[in-house]
Every structure is written in C-alpha cells, then in structure tokens.
C-alpha cells in the first residue's frame, strides 16, 4: 500500500472565487485539536526530519508548493503538495521531511493533538529502532 495518502477537498467555488471547507471527523479522519502553518521558509531550507509517536496530521499547501517526503522505515516516497484542494495524511510513526518550499508557500497543518515535544522522534536511528520493535 502506498505511503502517500492524499485527500481531495472539493472546491466550493463560484464566480466569486473558491472555498474549501474542512471538518474534523468528516473530510479529516480525526478530531482537529490544533492548527499551525509554516510560511516565509528561506530558500534551500528543509524542515521536519522527525516522526510522531501518536500524532496524526493532514498538511495542505494553501498557497505555493513544497515537496513532502515520507518514510515508514521500509518504504520512502515523496509527493508535491501544490494545490489548496489537496491534503496529505501524515500518520503517526512516519518520518517526514518538507523540501523545496516555494517563496510563496503557506503550509497549513491540522493536528490530532495539542503540541507535545515528547511525542517527537527527531533522531532517525531511534525512529528505525522504534519501528522495528513495534
Ligand atoms: C510536523 C511538521 C509538518 C510549538 O511550540 N508548537 C507547535 O504546535 C509546533 C508545530 C511547533 N512549536 C515549536 C517547536 C519549535 O521550537 O515551533 C518550533 C518549530 O517547530 P519544528 O522545528 O518542529 O518545525 P518543523 O517545521 O520541523 O515541523 C513542524 C511540526 O513541528 C511537526 O509536528 O509534523 O511541521
């Protein structure tokens, strides 16, 4: 099964413009507890480089684009996030990195829990060890 799980959000546009509606436990497969967004990312800077023990997230480039790289310890895949109507599910225990942000990129992230640094695995070898023992 592919690591890349995309969610297509219908655009409820009309002649005034476009609108996307996002609802927890409806088109997002969890209750949304937190929203954050990443913008103004400097040229040639990559972000992420961690996995979450429990947290599930959906990321959407609402403006611009970036490349999302996912790794579950067995498979590695990447995909361009380049549409305000396309989200990617970042499951727990998936190592993720964001690369090649466009200057105008705004990456919106919906998260299933409040911020908790102890949920992060920021060391790749540690991630692989935890994956193997699961
Ligand atoms: C993720 C990817 C997609 C907070 O204080 N509260 C928050 O809710 C978040 C998300 C971050 N922070 C602090 C922690 C760091 O001091 O903001 C700083 C930057 O966070 P970080 O270096 O983890 O940023 P990214 O872009 O590497 O990762 C972020 C999320 O942290 C992470 O959960 O999955 O985006």
PDB file of C-alpha atoms and ligand atoms in Angstrom:
ATOM      1  CA  UNK A   1       0.000   0.000   0.000  1.00  0.00           C
ATOM      2  CA  UNK A   2       1.298   3.464  -0.881  1.00  0.00           C
ATOM      3  CA  UNK A   3       2.630   5.636   1.893  1.00  0.00           C
ATOM      4  CA  UNK A   4       1.083   8.641   0.173  1.00  0.00           C
ATOM      5  CA  UNK A   5      -2.494   9.108   1.299  1.00  0.00           C
ATOM      6  CA  UNK A   6      -3.980  12.151  -0.376  1.00  0.00           C
ATOM      7  CA  UNK A   7      -7.270  13.802   0.458  1.00  0.00           C
ATOM      8  CA  UNK A   8      -9.055  15.774  -2.264  1.00  0.00           C
ATOM      9  CA  UNK A   9     -11.095  18.649  -0.917  1.00  0.00           C
ATOM     10  CA  UNK A  10     -13.938  19.724  -3.159  1.00  0.00           C
ATOM     11  CA  UNK A  11     -13.649  23.374  -4.187  1.00  0.00           C
ATOM     12  CA  UNK A  12     -16.957  25.047  -3.490  1.00  0.00           C
ATOM     13  CA  UNK A  13     -16.129  27.781  -5.924  1.00  0.00           C
ATOM     14  CA  UNK A  14     -18.441  30.027  -7.834  1.00  0.00           C
ATOM     15  CA  UNK A  15     -17.900  33.115  -9.942  1.00  0.00           C
ATOM     16  CA  UNK A  16     -16.671  34.997  -6.841  1.00  0.00           C
ATOM     17  CA  UNK A  17     -13.762  32.586  -6.251  1.00  0.00           C
ATOM     18  CA  UNK A  18     -13.012  29.347  -4.416  1.00  0.00           C
ATOM     19  CA  UNK A  19     -13.775  27.990  -0.959  1.00  0.00           C
ATOM     20  CA  UNK A  20     -12.644  24.765   0.720  1.00  0.00           C
ATOM     21  CA  UNK A  21     -14.398  23.510   3.861  1.00  0.00           C
ATOM     22  CA  UNK A  22     -12.516  21.292   6.306  1.00  0.00           C
ATOM     23  CA  UNK A  23     -14.287  19.415   9.099  1.00  0.00           C
ATOM     24  CA  UNK A  24     -12.798  17.146  11.747  1.00  0.00           C
ATOM     25  CA  UNK A  25     -14.045  13.559  11.619  1.00  0.00           C
ATOM     26  CA  UNK A  26     -15.607  14.290   8.231  1.00  0.00           C
ATOM     27  CA  UNK A  27     -13.122  15.022   5.455  1.00  0.00           C
ATOM     28  CA  UNK A  28     -10.286  14.881   8.039  1.00  0.00           C
ATOM     29  CA  UNK A  29     -10.042  11.416   9.648  1.00  0.00           C
ATOM     30  CA  UNK A  30      -9.622  12.720  13.220  1.00  0.00           C
ATOM     31  CA  UNK A  31     -10.801  15.356  15.619  1.00  0.00           C
ATOM     32  CA  UNK A  32      -8.764  18.529  14.908  1.00  0.00           C
ATOM     33  CA  UNK A  33      -7.141  19.779  18.141  1.00  0.00           C
ATOM     34  CA  UNK A  34      -4.528  22.128  16.712  1.00  0.00           C
ATOM     35  CA  UNK A  35      -3.803  24.125  13.570  1.00  0.00           C
ATOM     36  CA  UNK A  36      -0.473  25.650  12.630  1.00  0.00           C
ATOM     37  CA  UNK A  37       1.034  26.998   9.454  1.00  0.00           C
ATOM     38  CA  UNK A  38       4.515  27.360   8.066  1.00  0.00           C
ATOM     39  CA  UNK A  39       5.364  30.290   5.800  1.00  0.00           C
ATOM     40  CA  UNK A  40       8.269  32.545   4.855  1.00  0.00           C
ATOM     41  CA  UNK A  41      10.528  29.496   4.602  1.00  0.00           C
ATOM     42  CA  UNK A  42      14.016  30.513   3.477  1.00  0.00           C
ATOM     43  CA  UNK A  43      15.440  29.310   0.167  1.00  0.00           C
ATOM     44  CA  UNK A  44      17.075  25.839   0.228  1.00  0.00           C
ATOM     45  CA  UNK A  45      15.841  25.176   3.771  1.00  0.00           C
ATOM     46  CA  UNK A  46      14.200  21.828   4.528  1.00  0.00           C
ATOM     47  CA  UNK A  47      12.067  21.194   7.629  1.00  0.00           C
ATOM     48  CA  UNK A  48      10.572  18.280   9.518  1.00  0.00           C
ATOM     49  CA  UNK A  49      13.077  15.428   9.930  1.00  0.00           C
ATOM     50  CA  UNK A  50      11.097  13.649  12.598  1.00  0.00           C
ATOM     51  CA  UNK A  51       8.236  11.232  13.228  1.00  0.00           C
ATOM     52  CA  UNK A  52       5.472  11.445  15.788  1.00  0.00           C
ATOM     53  CA  UNK A  53       4.731   8.596  18.172  1.00  0.00           C
ATOM     54  CA  UNK A  54       0.970   9.228  18.341  1.00  0.00           C
ATOM     55  CA  UNK A  55       0.098  12.378  16.420  1.00  0.00           C
ATOM     56  CA  UNK A  56      -1.802  12.202  13.128  1.00  0.00           C
ATOM     57  CA  UNK A  57      -1.770  15.205  10.814  1.00  0.00           C
ATOM     58  CA  UNK A  58      -3.022  16.478   7.480  1.00  0.00           C
ATOM     59  CA  UNK A  59      -0.881  19.016   5.592  1.00  0.00           C
ATOM     60  CA  UNK A  60      -2.145  21.262   2.798  1.00  0.00           C
ATOM     61  CA  UNK A  61      -0.205  23.835   0.769  1.00  0.00           C
ATOM     62  CA  UNK A  62      -2.858  26.516   0.617  1.00  0.00           C
ATOM     63  CA  UNK A  63      -0.514  28.718  -1.432  1.00  0.00           C
ATOM     64  CA  UNK A  64       2.621  27.777  -3.373  1.00  0.00           C
ATOM     65  CA  UNK A  65       4.194  24.356  -3.134  1.00  0.00           C
ATOM     66  CA  UNK A  66       6.650  22.126  -1.330  1.00  0.00           C
ATOM     67  CA  UNK A  67       7.767  18.517  -1.631  1.00  0.00           C
ATOM     68  CA  UNK A  68       6.741  16.175   1.187  1.00  0.00           C
ATOM     69  CA  UNK A  69       8.969  13.145   1.761  1.00  0.00           C
ATOM     70  CA  UNK A  70       7.615  10.222   3.815  1.00  0.00           C
ATOM     71  CA  UNK A  71       9.461   7.178   5.152  1.00  0.00           C
ATOM     72  CA  UNK A  72       7.924   4.414   7.274  1.00  0.00           C
ATOM     73  CA  UNK A  73      11.211   2.598   7.798  1.00  0.00           C
ATOM     74  CA  UNK A  74      10.574   0.253   4.851  1.00  0.00           C
ATOM     75  CA  UNK A  75       9.394   2.450   2.003  1.00  0.00           C
ATOM     76  CA  UNK A  76      10.226   6.025   1.082  1.00  0.00           C
ATOM     77  CA  UNK A  77       8.039   8.175  -1.178  1.00  0.00           C
ATOM     78  CA  UNK A  78       7.597  11.813  -1.946  1.00  0.00           C
ATOM     79  CA  UNK A  79       4.918  13.995  -3.449  1.00  0.00           C
ATOM     80  CA  UNK A  80       4.472  17.622  -4.376  1.00  0.00           C
ATOM     81  CA  UNK A  81       1.911  19.496  -2.332  1.00  0.00           C
ATOM     82  CA  UNK A  82       0.877  22.137  -4.815  1.00  0.00           C
ATOM     83  CA  UNK A  83      -2.840  22.668  -4.501  1.00  0.00           C
ATOM     84  CA  UNK A  84      -5.175  24.207  -1.936  1.00  0.00           C
ATOM     85  CA  UNK A  85      -7.556  21.325  -2.652  1.00  0.00           C
ATOM     86  CA  UNK A  86      -5.061  18.521  -1.904  1.00  0.00           C
ATOM     87  CA  UNK A  87      -4.085  17.351   1.586  1.00  0.00           C
ATOM     88  CA  UNK A  88      -1.676  14.636   2.640  1.00  0.00           C
ATOM     89  CA  UNK A  89      -2.221  12.452   5.662  1.00  0.00           C
ATOM     90  CA  UNK A  90       0.892  12.153   7.834  1.00  0.00           C
ATOM     91  CA  UNK A  91       0.220   9.163  10.054  1.00  0.00           C
ATOM     92  CA  UNK A  92       1.982   8.598  13.338  1.00  0.00           C
ATOM     93  CA  UNK A  93       5.304   6.765  13.108  1.00  0.00           C
ATOM     94  CA  UNK A  94       6.020   8.087   9.631  1.00  0.00           C
ATOM     95  CA  UNK A  95       9.294  10.007   9.265  1.00  0.00           C
ATOM     96  CA  UNK A  96       8.592  13.183   7.286  1.00  0.00           C
ATOM     97  CA  UNK A  97      10.588  15.965   5.699  1.00  0.00           C
ATOM     98  CA  UNK A  98       9.493  19.028   3.735  1.00  0.00           C
ATOM     99  CA  UNK A  99      11.752  20.239   0.928  1.00  0.00           C
ATOM    100  CA  UNK A 100      11.857  22.810  -1.888  1.00  0.00           C
ATOM    101  CA  UNK A 101       9.425  25.330  -0.452  1.00  0.00           C
ATOM    102  CA  UNK A 102       8.394  27.948  -2.984  1.00  0.00           C
ATOM    103  CA  UNK A 103       8.803  31.550  -1.794  1.00  0.00           C
ATOM    104  CA  UNK A 104       5.048  31.946  -1.520  1.00  0.00           C
ATOM    105  CA  UNK A 105       4.399  28.599   0.222  1.00  0.00           C
ATOM    106  CA  UNK A 106       1.957  28.547   3.113  1.00  0.00           C
ATOM    107  CA  UNK A 107       1.764  25.023   4.528  1.00  0.00           C
ATOM    108  CA  UNK A 108      -1.291  24.561   6.718  1.00  0.00           C
ATOM    109  CA  UNK A 109      -1.222  21.602   9.118  1.00  0.00           C
ATOM    110  CA  UNK A 110      -4.172  20.134  11.018  1.00  0.00           C
ATOM    111  CA  UNK A 111      -3.170  18.024  14.003  1.00  0.00           C
ATOM    112  CA  UNK A 112      -4.976  15.482  16.166  1.00  0.00           C
ATOM    113  CA  UNK A 113      -3.437  16.662  19.461  1.00  0.00           C
ATOM    114  CA  UNK A 114      -2.018  19.689  21.210  1.00  0.00           C
ATOM    115  CA  UNK A 115       1.708  20.374  20.918  1.00  0.00           C
ATOM    116  CA  UNK A 116       3.822  17.920  22.896  1.00  0.00           C
ATOM    117  CA  UNK A 117       7.578  17.787  22.287  1.00  0.00           C
ATOM    118  CA  UNK A 118       7.773  14.341  23.942  1.00  0.00           C
ATOM    119  CA  UNK A 119       5.709  12.947  21.025  1.00  0.00           C
ATOM    120  CA  UNK A 120       8.534  13.741  18.552  1.00  0.00           C
ATOM    121  CA  UNK A 121      11.227  11.292  17.479  1.00  0.00           C
ATOM    122  CA  UNK A 122      13.870  13.578  15.998  1.00  0.00           C
ATOM    123  CA  UNK A 123      16.659  11.020  15.639  1.00  0.00           C
ATOM    124  CA  UNK A 124      16.404   8.810  12.531  1.00  0.00           C
ATOM    125  CA  UNK A 125      18.235   5.804  14.009  1.00  0.00           C
ATOM    126  CA  UNK A 126      15.980   5.961  17.057  1.00  0.00           C
ATOM    127  CA  UNK A 127      12.943   6.076  14.708  1.00  0.00           C
ATOM    128  CA  UNK A 128      14.158   2.919  12.934  1.00  0.00           C
ATOM    129  CA  UNK A 129      14.690   1.122  16.270  1.00  0.00           C
ATOM    130  CA  UNK A 130      11.182   2.030  17.481  1.00  0.00           C
ATOM    131  CA  UNK A 131       9.665   0.948  14.137  1.00  0.00           C
ATOM    132  CA  UNK A 132      11.418  -2.449  14.304  1.00  0.00           C
ATOM    133  CA  UNK A 133      10.172  -3.137  17.820  1.00  0.00           C
ATOM    134  CA  UNK A 134       6.560  -2.203  17.062  1.00  0.00           C
TER     135      UNK A 134
HETATM  136  C1  LIG B   1       5.417  18.459  11.816  1.00  0.00           C
HETATM  137  C2  LIG B   1       5.803  19.269  10.623  1.00  0.00           C
HETATM  138  C3  LIG B   1       4.927  19.015   9.447  1.00  0.00           C
HETATM  139  C4  LIG B   1       5.319  24.846  19.018  1.00  0.00           C
HETATM  140  O1  LIG B   1       5.665  25.455  20.046  1.00  0.00           O
HETATM  141  N1  LIG B   1       4.012  24.470  18.847  1.00  0.00           N
HETATM  142  C5  LIG B   1       3.595  23.801  17.738  1.00  0.00           C
HETATM  143  O2  LIG B   1       2.388  23.493  17.638  1.00  0.00           O
HETATM  144  C6  LIG B   1       4.544  23.479  16.733  1.00  0.00           C
HETATM  145  C7  LIG B   1       4.112  22.739  15.493  1.00  0.00           C
HETATM  146  C8  LIG B   1       5.849  23.869  16.920  1.00  0.00           C
HETATM  147  N2  LIG B   1       6.220  24.536  18.035  1.00  0.00           N
HETATM  148  C9  LIG B   1       7.619  24.978  18.182  1.00  0.00           C
HETATM  149  C10 LIG B   1       8.646  23.881  18.343  1.00  0.00           C
HETATM  150  C11 LIG B   1       9.895  24.500  17.748  1.00  0.00           C
HETATM  151  O3  LIG B   1      10.543  25.270  18.713  1.00  0.00           O
HETATM  152  O4  LIG B   1       7.979  25.678  16.987  1.00  0.00           O
HETATM  153  C12 LIG B   1       9.344  25.455  16.668  1.00  0.00           C
HETATM  154  C13 LIG B   1       9.491  24.910  15.259  1.00  0.00           C
HETATM  155  O5  LIG B   1       8.997  23.557  15.229  1.00  0.00           O
HETATM  156  P1  LIG B   1       9.710  22.406  14.387  1.00  0.00           P
HETATM  157  O6  LIG B   1      11.164  22.617  14.364  1.00  0.00           O
HETATM  158  O7  LIG B   1       9.217  21.084  14.909  1.00  0.00           O
HETATM  159  O8  LIG B   1       9.114  22.674  12.925  1.00  0.00           O
HETATM  160  P2  LIG B   1       9.097  21.720  11.658  1.00  0.00           P
HETATM  161  O9  LIG B   1       8.675  22.544  10.507  1.00  0.00           O
HETATM  162  O10 LIG B   1      10.358  20.960  11.537  1.00  0.00           O
HETATM  163  O11 LIG B   1       7.929  20.643  11.987  1.00  0.00           O
HETATM  164  C14 LIG B   1       6.581  21.068  12.050  1.00  0.00           C
HETATM  165  C15 LIG B   1       5.887  20.449  13.257  1.00  0.00           C
HETATM  166  O12 LIG B   1       6.608  20.779  14.460  1.00  0.00           O
HETATM  167  C16 LIG B   1       5.800  18.954  13.164  1.00  0.00           C
HETATM  168  O13 LIG B   1       4.926  18.436  14.141  1.00  0.00           O
HETATM  169  O14 LIG B   1       4.941  17.338  11.690  1.00  0.00           O
HETATM  170  O15 LIG B   1       5.893  20.683  10.876  1.00  0.00           O
END
